[in-house]
Amino acid sequence: MVQAWYMDESADDPWRPHHAEPDRPVSLEQLRRLGVLYWKLDADKYKNDPALEKIRRERNYSWMDIITICKDKLPNYEEKIKMFYEEHLHLDEEIRYILEGSGYFDVRDKEDKWIRISMEKGDLITLPAGIYHRFTLDEKVRAM
């Protein structure tokens, strides 16, 4: 199950958890109120998963790609990692489904505070259009 929390203000090493002190967990309901939606799926059967197909159909997702992020498979790895971690937003929903590994999606709440969402294999989230976010991950992640 996905976990989320408010982050500390440190800019050091984005790959660390960066829990606020004291710890301030964020529930799925709090994420939902921000427009962030979550599903837990079976990543081993993503190619033929009826649950994934249902989500794609209901949300009109017609396109997908798979990216494997590790130094030996992603050209310009260091540049890409920095780019993923730069705060940005999209005019459309962003969808990420972790097929292998783990990583963090950070989103800004309505008060401009960072919430860190820890994602692992089988976690699928959608971010609403217009929400500021960034993504950092380890070398094992493979996302769709």
CSV table of C-alpha atoms in Angstrom, one decimal:
chain,number,residue,atom,x,y,z
A,1,MET,CA,0.0,0.0,0.0
A,2,VAL,CA,1.3,3.4,-0.9
A,3,GLN,CA,2.6,5.7,1.9
A,4,ALA,CA,2.7,9.5,1.9
A,5,TRP,CA,3.9,12.2,4.2
A,6,TYR,CA,4.7,15.8,4.4
A,7,MET,CA,8.4,16.5,3.7
A,8,ASP,CA,11.0,18.4,5.6
A,9,GLU,CA,12.5,21.5,4.0
A,10,SER,CA,15.9,19.9,3.2
A,11,ALA,CA,17.1,20.1,-0.3
A,12,ASP,CA,19.9,17.5,0.4
A,13,ASP,CA,19.8,14.2,-1.4
A,14,PRO,CA,16.4,13.9,-2.9
A,15,TRP,CA,16.5,10.1,-2.7
A,16,ARG,CA,16.1,10.1,1.1
A,17,PRO,CA,12.6,9.9,2.6
A,18,HIS,CA,12.7,13.5,4.0
A,19,HIS,CA,10.0,13.0,6.6
A,20,ALA,CA,8.9,16.2,8.4
A,21,GLU,CA,9.7,16.4,12.1
A,22,PRO,CA,7.4,15.5,13.7
A,23,ASP,CA,6.1,12.9,11.2
A,24,ARG,CA,3.0,14.1,9.3
A,25,PRO,CA,1.4,11.2,7.4
A,26,VAL,CA,-0.9,11.9,4.6
A,27,SER,CA,-3.9,9.6,3.9
A,28,LEU,CA,-5.3,8.3,0.6
A,29,GLU,CA,-8.3,10.5,1.3
A,30,GLN,CA,-6.1,13.6,1.7
A,31,LEU,CA,-4.4,12.7,-1.6
A,32,ARG,CA,-7.8,12.2,-3.3
A,33,ARG,CA,-8.9,15.7,-2.2
A,34,LEU,CA,-5.8,17.1,-4.1
A,35,GLY,CA,-6.9,15.1,-7.1
A,36,VAL,CA,-4.3,12.4,-6.7
A,37,LEU,CA,-5.8,8.9,-7.3
A,38,TYR,CA,-4.3,5.6,-6.3
A,39,TRP,CA,-4.7,1.9,-7.3
A,40,LYS,CA,-2.8,-1.2,-6.2
A,41,LEU,CA,-2.5,-3.6,-9.2
A,42,ASP,CA,-0.6,-6.8,-10.0
A,43,ALA,CA,2.4,-5.4,-12.0
A,44,ASP,CA,3.4,-8.9,-13.1
A,45,LYS,CA,0.3,-9.1,-15.3
A,46,TYR,CA,0.2,-5.5,-16.6
A,47,LYS,CA,0.1,-6.6,-20.2
A,48,ASN,CA,-3.3,-8.5,-19.7
A,49,ASP,CA,-4.7,-7.0,-16.5
A,50,PRO,CA,-8.5,-6.5,-16.6
A,51,ALA,CA,-8.2,-4.0,-13.7
A,52,LEU,CA,-5.7,-1.9,-15.6
A,53,GLU,CA,-7.7,-2.1,-18.8
A,54,LYS,CA,-10.8,-0.9,-16.8
A,55,ILE,CA,-9.0,2.1,-15.4
A,56,ARG,CA,-7.6,2.9,-18.9
A,57,ARG,CA,-11.0,2.7,-20.4
A,58,GLU,CA,-12.8,4.7,-17.7
A,59,ARG,CA,-10.2,7.5,-17.8
A,60,ASN,CA,-9.8,7.4,-21.6
A,61,TYR,CA,-6.1,6.5,-21.5
A,62,SER,CA,-5.1,5.4,-25.0
A,63,TRP,CA,-1.3,5.8,-25.0
A,64,MET,CA,1.4,4.2,-22.8
A,65,ASP,CA,5.1,3.8,-22.8
A,66,ILE,CA,7.5,2.0,-20.6
A,67,ILE,CA,10.7,3.6,-19.3
A,68,THR,CA,13.5,1.7,-17.5
A,69,ILE,CA,15.5,4.1,-15.5
A,70,CYS,CA,19.0,2.9,-14.7
A,71,LYS,CA,22.4,4.1,-15.8
A,72,ASP,CA,23.0,1.3,-18.3
A,73,LYS,CA,19.6,1.5,-20.0
A,74,LEU,CA,18.6,5.2,-20.1
A,75,PRO,CA,20.6,7.5,-22.3
A,76,ASN,CA,21.7,10.7,-20.5
A,77,TYR,CA,20.7,9.1,-17.2
A,78,GLU,CA,22.1,11.9,-14.9
A,79,GLU,CA,20.4,14.6,-17.0
A,80,LYS,CA,17.1,12.7,-17.0
A,81,ILE,CA,17.1,12.1,-13.2
A,82,LYS,CA,17.7,15.8,-12.7
A,83,MET,CA,14.9,16.7,-15.2
A,84,PHE,CA,12.4,14.3,-13.4
A,85,TYR,CA,13.2,16.0,-10.1
A,86,GLU,CA,12.6,19.6,-11.4
A,87,GLU,CA,9.3,20.9,-10.2
A,88,HIS,CA,6.8,21.1,-13.1
A,89,LEU,CA,3.2,20.7,-14.0
A,90,HIS,CA,1.3,19.3,-17.0
A,91,LEU,CA,-1.9,20.5,-18.7
A,92,ASP,CA,-3.2,16.9,-18.7
A,93,GLU,CA,-3.3,14.2,-16.0
A,94,GLU,CA,-0.1,12.3,-15.4
A,95,ILE,CA,-0.2,8.6,-14.8
A,96,ARG,CA,2.5,6.5,-13.4
A,97,TYR,CA,2.4,2.7,-12.7
A,98,ILE,CA,5.5,1.2,-11.0
A,99,LEU,CA,6.3,-2.2,-12.7
A,100,GLU,CA,9.5,-2.8,-10.8
A,101,GLY,CA,11.5,-1.1,-8.1
A,102,SER,CA,10.4,2.0,-6.1
A,103,GLY,CA,10.5,5.7,-6.2
A,104,TYR,CA,9.0,9.0,-4.9
A,105,PHE,CA,6.4,11.2,-6.4
A,106,ASP,CA,6.3,14.6,-4.7
A,107,VAL,CA,3.2,16.8,-5.1
A,108,ARG,CA,2.4,20.3,-3.7
A,109,ASP,CA,-0.7,20.6,-1.5
A,110,LYS,CA,-3.0,23.6,-1.6
A,111,GLU,CA,-0.7,25.5,0.9
A,112,ASP,CA,2.3,24.9,-1.4
A,113,LYS,CA,3.9,22.3,1.0
A,114,TRP,CA,5.5,19.2,-0.5
A,115,ILE,CA,3.9,15.8,0.1
A,116,ARG,CA,6.1,12.8,-0.7
A,117,ILE,CA,4.4,9.7,-2.1
A,118,SER,CA,6.4,6.5,-1.7
A,119,MET,CA,5.6,4.1,-4.6
A,120,GLU,CA,6.6,0.5,-5.2
A,121,LYS,CA,5.8,-2.3,-7.6
A,122,GLY,CA,2.1,-2.4,-8.3
A,123,ASP,CA,1.3,1.2,-7.3
A,124,LEU,CA,-0.5,3.3,-9.9
A,125,ILE,CA,-1.3,6.9,-9.4
A,126,THR,CA,-2.8,9.7,-11.4
A,127,LEU,CA,-1.9,13.4,-10.8
A,128,PRO,CA,-4.5,16.0,-11.9
A,129,ALA,CA,-3.6,18.5,-14.5
A,130,GLY,CA,-2.0,21.6,-13.1
A,131,ILE,CA,-0.6,20.1,-9.9
A,132,TYR,CA,3.1,20.9,-9.3
A,133,HIS,CA,5.1,17.7,-8.9
A,134,ARG,CA,8.5,16.0,-9.3
A,135,PHE,CA,9.7,12.4,-9.4
A,136,THR,CA,12.8,10.8,-8.1
A,137,LEU,CA,13.5,7.1,-8.2
A,138,ASP,CA,16.1,4.5,-7.6
A,139,GLU,CA,17.9,2.5,-10.3
A,140,LYS,CA,15.4,-0.4,-10.1
A,141,VAL,CA,12.3,1.4,-11.2
A,142,ARG,CA,10.5,0.7,-14.4
A,143,ALA,CA,7.4,2.8,-14.8
A,144,MET,CA,4.6,3.0,-17.4
